[in-house]
Short mmCIF file of N, CA and C and ligand atoms in Angstrom, two decimals:
data_model
loop_
_atom_site.label_atom_id
_atom_site.label_comp_id
_atom_site.label_asym_id
_atom_site.label_seq_id
_atom_site.Cartn_x
_atom_site.Cartn_y
_atom_site.Cartn_z
N MET A 292 124.08 37.43 96.82
CA MET A 292 124.25 35.98 96.45
C MET A 292 123.02 35.09 96.22
N GLU A 293 123.07 34.23 95.42
CA GLU A 293 122.32 33.50 95.08
C GLU A 293 121.77 32.39 95.56
N ILE A 294 120.20 31.94 95.63
CA ILE A 294 119.68 30.60 96.16
C ILE A 294 118.67 30.31 95.37
N HIS A 295 118.83 28.65 95.28
CA HIS A 295 117.75 28.18 94.79
C HIS A 295 116.72 27.23 95.66
N ILE A 296 115.52 27.74 95.59
CA ILE A 296 114.77 26.44 96.21
C ILE A 296 113.88 25.55 95.07
N VAL A 297 114.33 24.32 95.66
CA VAL A 297 113.77 23.35 94.29
C VAL A 297 112.59 22.24 95.09
N ASN A 298 111.72 22.17 94.37
CA ASN A 298 110.71 21.36 95.00
C ASN A 298 110.18 20.35 94.04
N GLY A 299 110.09 19.47 94.41
CA GLY A 299 109.53 18.02 93.81
C GLY A 299 108.32 17.55 93.94
N PRO A 300 107.87 16.41 93.46
CA PRO A 300 106.55 16.38 93.17
C PRO A 300 105.21 16.25 93.89
N ASN A 301 104.24 16.87 93.68
CA ASN A 301 102.94 16.78 94.69
C ASN A 301 103.10 18.12 95.57
N LEU A 302 104.22 18.84 95.49
CA LEU A 302 104.94 20.01 96.12
C LEU A 302 103.80 21.07 95.83
N ASN A 303 103.31 21.01 94.32
CA ASN A 303 103.10 22.11 93.78
C ASN A 303 101.79 22.02 94.75
N LEU A 304 101.26 20.89 95.28
CA LEU A 304 99.53 21.15 95.97
C LEU A 304 99.72 21.29 97.33
N LEU A 305 101.05 21.81 97.90
CA LEU A 305 100.73 22.31 99.16
C LEU A 305 99.85 23.26 99.79
N GLY A 306 99.02 23.50 100.71
CA GLY A 306 98.13 24.18 100.94
C GLY A 306 96.48 23.39 100.94
N LYS A 307 96.69 22.66 99.90
CA LYS A 307 95.53 21.40 99.80
C LYS A 307 95.83 20.24 99.79
N ARG A 308 97.03 19.78 99.91
CA ARG A 308 97.43 18.27 99.85
C ARG A 308 97.56 18.30 101.21
N GLU A 309 96.88 16.69 102.15
CA GLU A 309 97.13 16.60 103.24
C GLU A 309 97.41 17.66 104.23
N PRO A 310 96.38 18.81 104.06
CA PRO A 310 96.99 20.20 105.22
C PRO A 310 97.63 19.15 106.74
N HIS A 311 97.08 17.98 107.46
CA HIS A 311 97.02 17.93 108.35
C HIS A 311 98.90 17.55 108.89
N ILE A 312 99.17 17.00 107.30
CA ILE A 312 100.67 16.81 107.52
C ILE A 312 101.69 18.31 106.82
N TYR A 313 101.13 18.36 105.57
CA TYR A 313 101.85 19.62 104.97
C TYR A 313 101.70 20.82 105.27
N GLY A 314 100.15 21.27 106.43
CA GLY A 314 99.80 22.82 106.57
C GLY A 314 98.93 22.84 105.28
N SER A 315 98.57 24.44 105.16
CA SER A 315 97.34 24.87 104.84
C SER A 315 97.91 26.07 103.88
N GLN A 316 99.35 26.36 103.63
CA GLN A 316 99.74 27.86 103.21
C GLN A 316 100.41 27.20 102.00
N THR A 317 100.20 27.83 100.60
CA THR A 317 100.87 27.14 99.65
C THR A 317 101.95 28.08 99.39
N PHE A 318 102.65 27.21 98.60
CA PHE A 318 104.28 27.52 98.42
C PHE A 318 104.76 28.72 98.10
N GLU A 319 103.96 29.26 97.30
CA GLU A 319 103.72 30.46 96.35
C GLU A 319 103.73 31.70 97.52
N ASP A 320 102.61 31.59 98.40
CA ASP A 320 102.79 32.66 99.23
C ASP A 320 103.90 32.77 100.55
N TYR A 321 104.40 31.40 100.74
CA TYR A 321 105.42 30.98 101.75
C TYR A 321 106.42 32.11 101.14
N PHE A 322 106.76 31.10 99.83
CA PHE A 322 107.88 31.85 99.12
C PHE A 322 107.95 33.75 99.21
N GLN A 323 107.28 34.34 99.07
CA GLN A 323 106.45 35.77 99.57
C GLN A 323 107.28 36.32 100.74
N VAL A 324 107.02 34.94 101.71
CA VAL A 324 107.26 35.40 103.01
C VAL A 324 108.93 35.45 102.98
N LEU A 325 109.47 34.43 102.30
CA LEU A 325 111.23 33.90 102.11
C LEU A 325 111.78 35.63 101.33
N VAL A 326 111.07 35.56 100.88
CA VAL A 326 111.73 37.13 99.84
C VAL A 326 111.95 37.95 100.41
N LYS A 327 110.69 37.96 101.29
CA LYS A 327 110.58 39.48 102.54
C LYS A 327 112.03 39.24 103.24
N ALA A 328 111.81 37.83 103.81
CA ALA A 328 113.03 37.51 105.13
C ALA A 328 114.34 38.01 104.77
N PHE A 329 114.61 37.54 103.17
CA PHE A 329 115.83 37.58 102.99
C PHE A 329 116.25 38.58 101.83
N PRO A 330 116.06 40.22 101.99
CA PRO A 330 115.98 40.93 101.06
C PRO A 330 117.45 41.12 100.27
N LYS A 331 118.66 40.64 100.90
CA LYS A 331 120.08 40.70 100.31
C LYS A 331 120.30 39.30 99.61
N VAL A 332 119.39 38.14 99.69
CA VAL A 332 119.37 37.05 98.46
C VAL A 332 119.07 37.14 97.43
N GLN A 333 119.36 36.85 96.33
CA GLN A 333 118.42 36.29 95.14
C GLN A 333 117.86 35.11 95.22
N LEU A 334 116.78 34.80 95.37
CA LEU A 334 116.02 33.62 95.86
C LEU A 334 114.90 33.23 94.48
N HIS A 335 115.32 32.22 94.07
CA HIS A 335 114.35 31.66 93.15
C HIS A 335 113.84 30.39 94.01
N TYR A 336 112.75 30.16 92.82
CA TYR A 336 111.97 29.39 93.48
C TYR A 336 111.59 28.12 91.80
N PHE A 337 111.67 27.04 91.91
CA PHE A 337 111.32 25.79 91.00
C PHE A 337 110.76 24.57 91.67
N GLN A 338 109.89 24.31 90.79
CA GLN A 338 109.17 23.22 91.22
C GLN A 338 108.47 22.51 89.85
N SER A 339 108.82 20.77 90.31
CA SER A 339 108.38 19.97 89.07
C SER A 339 108.25 18.52 89.66
N ASN A 340 107.15 18.14 88.93
CA ASN A 340 106.80 16.92 89.16
C ASN A 340 107.56 15.95 88.35
N SER A 341 108.48 16.18 87.43
CA SER A 341 109.35 15.50 86.49
C SER A 341 110.95 15.19 87.18
N GLU A 342 111.41 13.64 87.36
CA GLU A 342 112.41 13.82 87.80
C GLU A 342 113.49 14.17 86.77
N GLY A 343 113.10 14.07 85.40
CA GLY A 343 113.99 14.80 84.61
C GLY A 343 114.36 16.31 84.55
N ALA A 344 113.03 16.98 84.68
CA ALA A 344 113.05 18.56 85.23
C ALA A 344 114.00 18.80 86.09
N LEU A 345 113.95 18.18 87.20
CA LEU A 345 114.39 18.42 88.39
C LEU A 345 115.95 18.10 87.95
N LEU A 346 116.60 17.14 87.28
CA LEU A 346 117.46 16.71 87.07
C LEU A 346 118.46 17.62 86.32
N ASP A 347 117.45 18.16 85.54
CA ASP A 347 118.11 19.18 84.06
C ASP A 347 118.29 20.42 84.97
N TYR A 348 117.29 21.00 86.19
CA TYR A 348 117.43 22.42 86.74
C TYR A 348 118.22 22.33 87.63
N LEU A 349 118.60 21.13 88.58
CA LEU A 349 120.25 20.89 89.05
C LEU A 349 121.63 21.17 88.84
N HIS A 350 121.57 20.52 87.14
CA HIS A 350 122.44 20.55 86.50
C HIS A 350 122.69 22.11 86.00
N LYS A 351 122.24 22.88 85.47
CA LYS A 351 121.82 24.67 85.36
C LYS A 351 122.34 25.09 86.62
N VAL A 352 122.10 24.82 87.33
CA VAL A 352 122.08 26.51 88.86
C VAL A 352 123.13 25.80 89.44
N GLY A 353 123.90 24.08 89.37
CA GLY A 353 124.60 23.49 90.68
C GLY A 353 125.72 24.18 90.42
N PHE A 354 126.45 24.85 89.57
CA PHE A 354 127.68 25.29 89.38
C PHE A 354 128.00 26.58 89.37
N SER A 355 127.19 27.36 89.62
CA SER A 355 127.33 28.59 89.90
C SER A 355 126.45 29.32 90.80
N CYS A 356 125.30 28.91 91.38
CA CYS A 356 124.82 29.66 93.05
C CYS A 356 125.67 29.03 93.91
N GLU A 357 124.94 29.88 95.42
CA GLU A 357 125.86 29.76 96.35
C GLU A 357 124.99 28.82 97.22
N GLY A 358 124.11 28.25 96.80
CA GLY A 358 123.02 26.99 97.21
C GLY A 358 121.71 26.56 96.90
N ILE A 359 121.58 25.64 97.27
CA ILE A 359 120.63 25.15 97.03
C ILE A 359 119.32 24.30 98.15
N VAL A 360 118.24 24.66 98.19
CA VAL A 360 117.73 23.74 99.23
C VAL A 360 116.33 22.93 98.17
N LEU A 361 116.70 21.87 98.68
CA LEU A 361 116.16 20.45 97.78
C LEU A 361 115.19 19.74 98.59
N ASN A 362 113.69 20.14 98.15
CA ASN A 362 112.86 19.32 98.88
C ASN A 362 112.06 18.30 97.95
N ALA A 363 113.20 17.13 97.40
CA ALA A 363 112.45 16.34 96.21
C ALA A 363 111.64 15.36 96.89
N GLY A 364 110.39 15.88 97.69
CA GLY A 364 109.46 14.84 97.79
C GLY A 364 109.66 13.39 97.52
N ALA A 365 109.09 12.78 97.34
CA ALA A 365 108.75 11.28 97.20
C ALA A 365 110.16 10.69 96.32
N TYR A 366 110.40 11.23 95.55
CA TYR A 366 111.90 10.84 94.77
C TYR A 366 112.83 10.87 95.94
N THR A 367 112.58 11.73 96.57
CA THR A 367 114.18 11.60 97.81
C THR A 367 114.28 9.95 97.78
N HIS A 368 112.94 9.04 98.29
CA HIS A 368 113.13 7.54 98.59
C HIS A 368 113.27 6.93 97.12
N SER A 369 113.21 7.65 96.38
CA SER A 369 114.02 6.42 94.95
C SER A 369 114.81 6.68 94.01
N SER A 370 115.28 8.17 94.23
CA SER A 370 115.89 8.49 92.89
C SER A 370 117.05 8.48 93.22
N VAL A 371 118.12 7.40 92.81
CA VAL A 371 119.62 7.62 93.06
C VAL A 371 119.59 8.58 91.99
N ALA A 372 119.38 8.88 90.66
CA ALA A 372 119.48 10.14 89.80
C ALA A 372 119.89 11.33 90.45
N LEU A 373 119.21 11.43 91.41
CA LEU A 373 118.92 13.00 92.01
C LEU A 373 120.05 12.70 93.04
N GLY A 374 120.09 11.96 93.86
CA GLY A 374 121.65 11.66 94.43
C GLY A 374 123.14 11.81 93.74
N ASP A 375 122.77 11.06 92.72
CA ASP A 375 123.70 10.83 91.65
C ASP A 375 124.26 12.84 90.86
N ALA A 376 123.06 13.42 91.02
CA ALA A 376 123.05 14.76 90.29
C ALA A 376 123.60 15.79 91.92
N MET A 377 123.17 15.30 93.03
CA MET A 377 123.77 16.53 94.06
C MET A 377 125.12 15.89 94.07
N ALA A 378 125.48 14.43 93.85
CA ALA A 378 127.22 14.33 94.08
C ALA A 378 127.85 15.39 93.16
N GLY A 379 127.26 15.25 91.81
CA GLY A 379 127.92 15.87 90.63
C GLY A 379 128.13 17.34 90.67
N ILE A 380 127.25 18.56 91.19
CA ILE A 380 127.51 19.93 91.17
C ILE A 380 128.29 20.17 92.09
N THR A 381 128.53 21.40 92.09
CA THR A 381 129.36 21.94 92.96
C THR A 381 128.70 22.92 94.47
N SER A 382 127.64 23.39 93.90
CA SER A 382 126.84 24.42 94.95
C SER A 382 126.57 23.41 96.14
N PRO A 383 126.46 23.70 97.63
CA PRO A 383 125.95 23.00 98.39
C PRO A 383 124.38 22.69 98.57
N VAL A 384 123.71 21.39 98.76
CA VAL A 384 122.33 21.49 98.60
C VAL A 384 121.83 20.77 100.30
N ILE A 385 120.91 21.53 100.34
CA ILE A 385 120.46 21.09 101.95
C ILE A 385 119.24 20.47 101.36
N GLU A 386 119.27 19.44 102.30
CA GLU A 386 117.71 18.46 101.62
C GLU A 386 116.59 18.86 102.89
N VAL A 387 115.21 19.53 102.38
CA VAL A 387 114.74 19.91 103.20
C VAL A 387 113.13 18.89 103.22
N HIS A 388 112.64 18.39 104.80
CA HIS A 388 111.56 17.54 104.56
C HIS A 388 110.69 18.37 105.71
N ILE A 389 109.22 18.84 105.08
CA ILE A 389 108.59 19.44 105.54
C ILE A 389 107.98 18.77 106.86
N SER A 390 107.85 17.46 106.75
CA SER A 390 107.10 16.49 107.95
C SER A 390 108.08 15.93 108.44
N ASN A 391 108.41 15.06 109.50
CA ASN A 391 108.89 14.34 110.43
C ASN A 391 109.34 13.29 109.47
N VAL A 392 109.25 12.81 108.00
CA VAL A 392 109.34 11.49 107.45
C VAL A 392 110.36 10.24 108.72
N HIS A 393 110.35 10.67 109.69
CA HIS A 393 111.03 8.98 110.31
C HIS A 393 110.10 8.85 111.60
N LYS A 394 108.85 10.02 112.06
CA LYS A 394 107.73 9.22 111.92
C LYS A 394 106.60 8.81 111.40
N ARG A 395 106.83 8.62 109.97
CA ARG A 395 106.02 8.14 108.99
C ARG A 395 106.31 6.71 108.65
N GLU A 396 105.89 6.08 107.36
CA GLU A 396 106.06 5.20 106.87
C GLU A 396 107.34 4.52 106.85
N ALA A 397 107.56 3.59 106.82
CA ALA A 397 109.26 2.69 106.89
C ALA A 397 110.10 3.21 105.41
N PHE A 398 109.04 3.27 104.24
CA PHE A 398 109.58 3.49 103.58
C PHE A 398 110.26 5.09 102.91
N ARG A 399 109.74 6.49 103.93
CA ARG A 399 110.14 7.13 103.66
C ARG A 399 111.35 7.94 105.06
N HIS A 400 111.94 6.23 105.36
CA HIS A 400 113.28 6.53 106.27
C HIS A 400 114.13 6.62 105.78
N HIS A 401 114.62 6.57 104.52
CA HIS A 401 115.65 6.03 103.84
C HIS A 401 115.60 7.38 102.44
N SER A 402 116.62 7.91 102.45
CA SER A 402 117.13 8.80 101.46
C SER A 402 117.90 8.59 100.36
N TYR A 403 117.72 8.75 99.41
CA TYR A 403 119.08 8.46 98.48
C TYR A 403 119.72 9.55 98.10
N LEU A 404 119.69 11.20 98.80
CA LEU A 404 120.02 12.38 98.97
C LEU A 404 121.07 12.47 100.02
N SER A 405 120.43 12.12 101.14
CA SER A 405 121.09 12.67 102.71
C SER A 405 122.67 12.38 102.45
N ALA A 406 123.33 11.41 101.53
CA ALA A 406 124.51 11.05 102.01
C ALA A 406 125.11 12.06 101.07
N GLN A 407 124.61 13.00 100.12
CA GLN A 407 125.40 14.38 99.64
C GLN A 407 125.06 15.24 99.91
N ALA A 408 124.14 15.46 100.47
CA ALA A 408 123.30 16.94 101.28
C ALA A 408 124.70 17.51 102.00
N ALA A 409 124.98 18.77 102.24
CA ALA A 409 125.50 19.72 103.10
C ALA A 409 124.98 19.63 104.49
N GLY A 410 123.46 19.33 104.40
CA GLY A 410 122.83 18.87 105.87
C GLY A 410 121.56 18.82 105.82
N ILE A 411 120.68 18.33 106.71
CA ILE A 411 119.16 18.00 106.17
C ILE A 411 118.37 18.74 107.26
N ILE A 412 117.18 19.02 106.80
CA ILE A 412 115.97 19.58 107.73
C ILE A 412 115.01 18.95 107.85
N VAL A 413 114.14 18.23 108.46
CA VAL A 413 113.26 17.33 108.84
C VAL A 413 112.32 17.59 109.61
N GLY A 414 111.08 18.02 109.42
CA GLY A 414 109.94 18.31 110.60
C GLY A 414 109.86 19.43 110.77
N LEU A 415 110.47 20.10 110.43
CA LEU A 415 110.35 21.77 111.14
C LEU A 415 108.99 22.22 110.18
N GLY A 416 107.94 21.72 109.53
CA GLY A 416 107.12 22.77 108.65
C GLY A 416 108.06 23.05 107.76
N LEU A 417 107.70 24.23 107.28
CA LEU A 417 108.13 25.38 106.24
C LEU A 417 108.99 26.22 106.59
N ASN A 418 108.96 26.01 107.82
CA ASN A 418 110.20 27.31 108.75
C ASN A 418 111.54 26.38 108.30
N GLY A 419 111.74 24.84 108.08
CA GLY A 419 112.96 24.24 107.75
C GLY A 419 113.64 25.20 106.47
N TYR A 420 112.88 25.43 105.40
CA TYR A 420 113.24 26.61 104.35
C TYR A 420 113.99 27.71 104.65
N LYS A 421 113.21 28.37 105.41
CA LYS A 421 113.65 29.75 106.09
C LYS A 421 115.41 29.10 106.94
N LEU A 422 115.62 28.09 107.68
CA LEU A 422 116.41 27.68 108.32
C LEU A 422 117.54 27.75 107.24
N ALA A 423 117.16 26.67 106.23
CA ALA A 423 118.04 26.60 105.05
C ALA A 423 118.81 27.40 104.17
N ILE A 424 118.11 28.24 104.50
CA ILE A 424 118.68 29.60 104.14
C ILE A 424 119.60 30.40 104.31
N GLN A 425 119.06 30.24 106.10
CA GLN A 425 119.73 30.77 106.84
C GLN A 425 121.18 30.53 106.95
N HIS A 426 121.48 29.01 107.30
CA HIS A 426 122.28 28.59 106.77
C HIS A 426 123.41 28.76 105.78
N LEU A 427 122.97 28.86 104.75
CA LEU A 427 123.69 28.89 103.42
C LEU A 427 124.19 30.20 103.50
N MET A 428 123.86 31.08 103.96
CA MET A 428 123.93 32.29 103.94
C MET A 428 125.12 32.48 104.96
N ASP A 429 125.23 31.86 106.17
CA ASP A 429 125.96 31.68 107.27
C ASP A 429 127.19 31.15 106.65
N MET A 430 127.30 30.11 105.90
CA MET A 430 128.35 29.28 105.54
C MET A 430 129.00 30.60 104.48
N ASN A 431 128.74 31.37 103.82
CA ASN A 431 129.01 32.10 103.05
C ASN A 431 129.59 33.53 103.61
N THR A 432 129.63 33.83 105.09
CA THR A 432 129.79 35.19 105.99
C THR A 432 131.14 34.85 105.71
N GLU A 433 131.86 35.85 106.08
CA GLU A 433 133.68 35.61 106.51
C GLU A 433 133.64 35.34 108.01
N GLU A 434 132.65 36.13 108.34
CA GLU A 434 133.03 35.75 110.09
C GLU A 434 133.28 34.79 110.78
N PRO A 435 134.12 34.69 111.54
CA PRO A 435 134.60 33.45 112.34
C PRO A 435 133.40 32.57 113.00
N LYS A 436 133.62 31.60 112.37
CA LYS A 436 132.15 30.29 112.90
C LYS A 436 132.62 30.48 114.76
N VAL A 437 131.58 30.55 115.59
CA VAL A 437 131.80 30.02 116.87
C VAL A 437 132.13 28.28 116.76
N VAL A 438 132.90 27.86 117.74
CA VAL A 438 132.82 26.47 117.58
C VAL A 438 132.27 25.47 118.76
C1 DQA B 658 108.17 15.14 102.12
C2 DQA B 658 108.25 14.20 102.40
C3 DQA B 658 108.19 12.77 101.11
O1 DQA B 658 108.17 11.59 102.13
C4 DQA B 658 107.11 13.37 100.85
O2 DQA B 658 106.62 11.68 99.43
C5 DQA B 658 106.67 14.14 100.13
C6 DQA B 658 107.21 15.47 101.03
C7 DQA B 658 108.22 16.39 102.75
O3 DQA B 658 108.37 17.69 102.56
O4 DQA B 658 107.78 16.05 104.01
O5 DQA B 658 106.13 14.66 99.02
O6 DQA B 658 109.07 15.61 101.11
#
């Protein structure tokens, strides 16, 4: 099972960027935690500050992998193109935000991505990525779901 984590602009600064909001762990360190937590999953990590590079990456992996965990950073609130890319690919995408965007400035309350997402996890810190991966795994198991 293959899952891609895709981080957008400024998320390369995790660990030193506004630690009171985003915490003090780098994503590279946290990615190792995820790799250990999900030994059966082929996990990949991609980060870019460029909208075009994020689009190209979604196009490349979004027809073959079992899921994508996307934190598009500020592009969440501005990018019609990323929303269109999510609509165009076939792999399910879970939108994640480390901070609770609804507690923050009004411009962070709207997402161009949410309508195309399989689900959204907001405000649970880095643990949101772990929960998203767990959900994508559950979506792929044959076991009957509890309703
Ligand atoms: C963020 C929230 C966005 O509003 C912000 O621009 C980010 C990070 C989050 O993970 O909380 O860069 O996506």
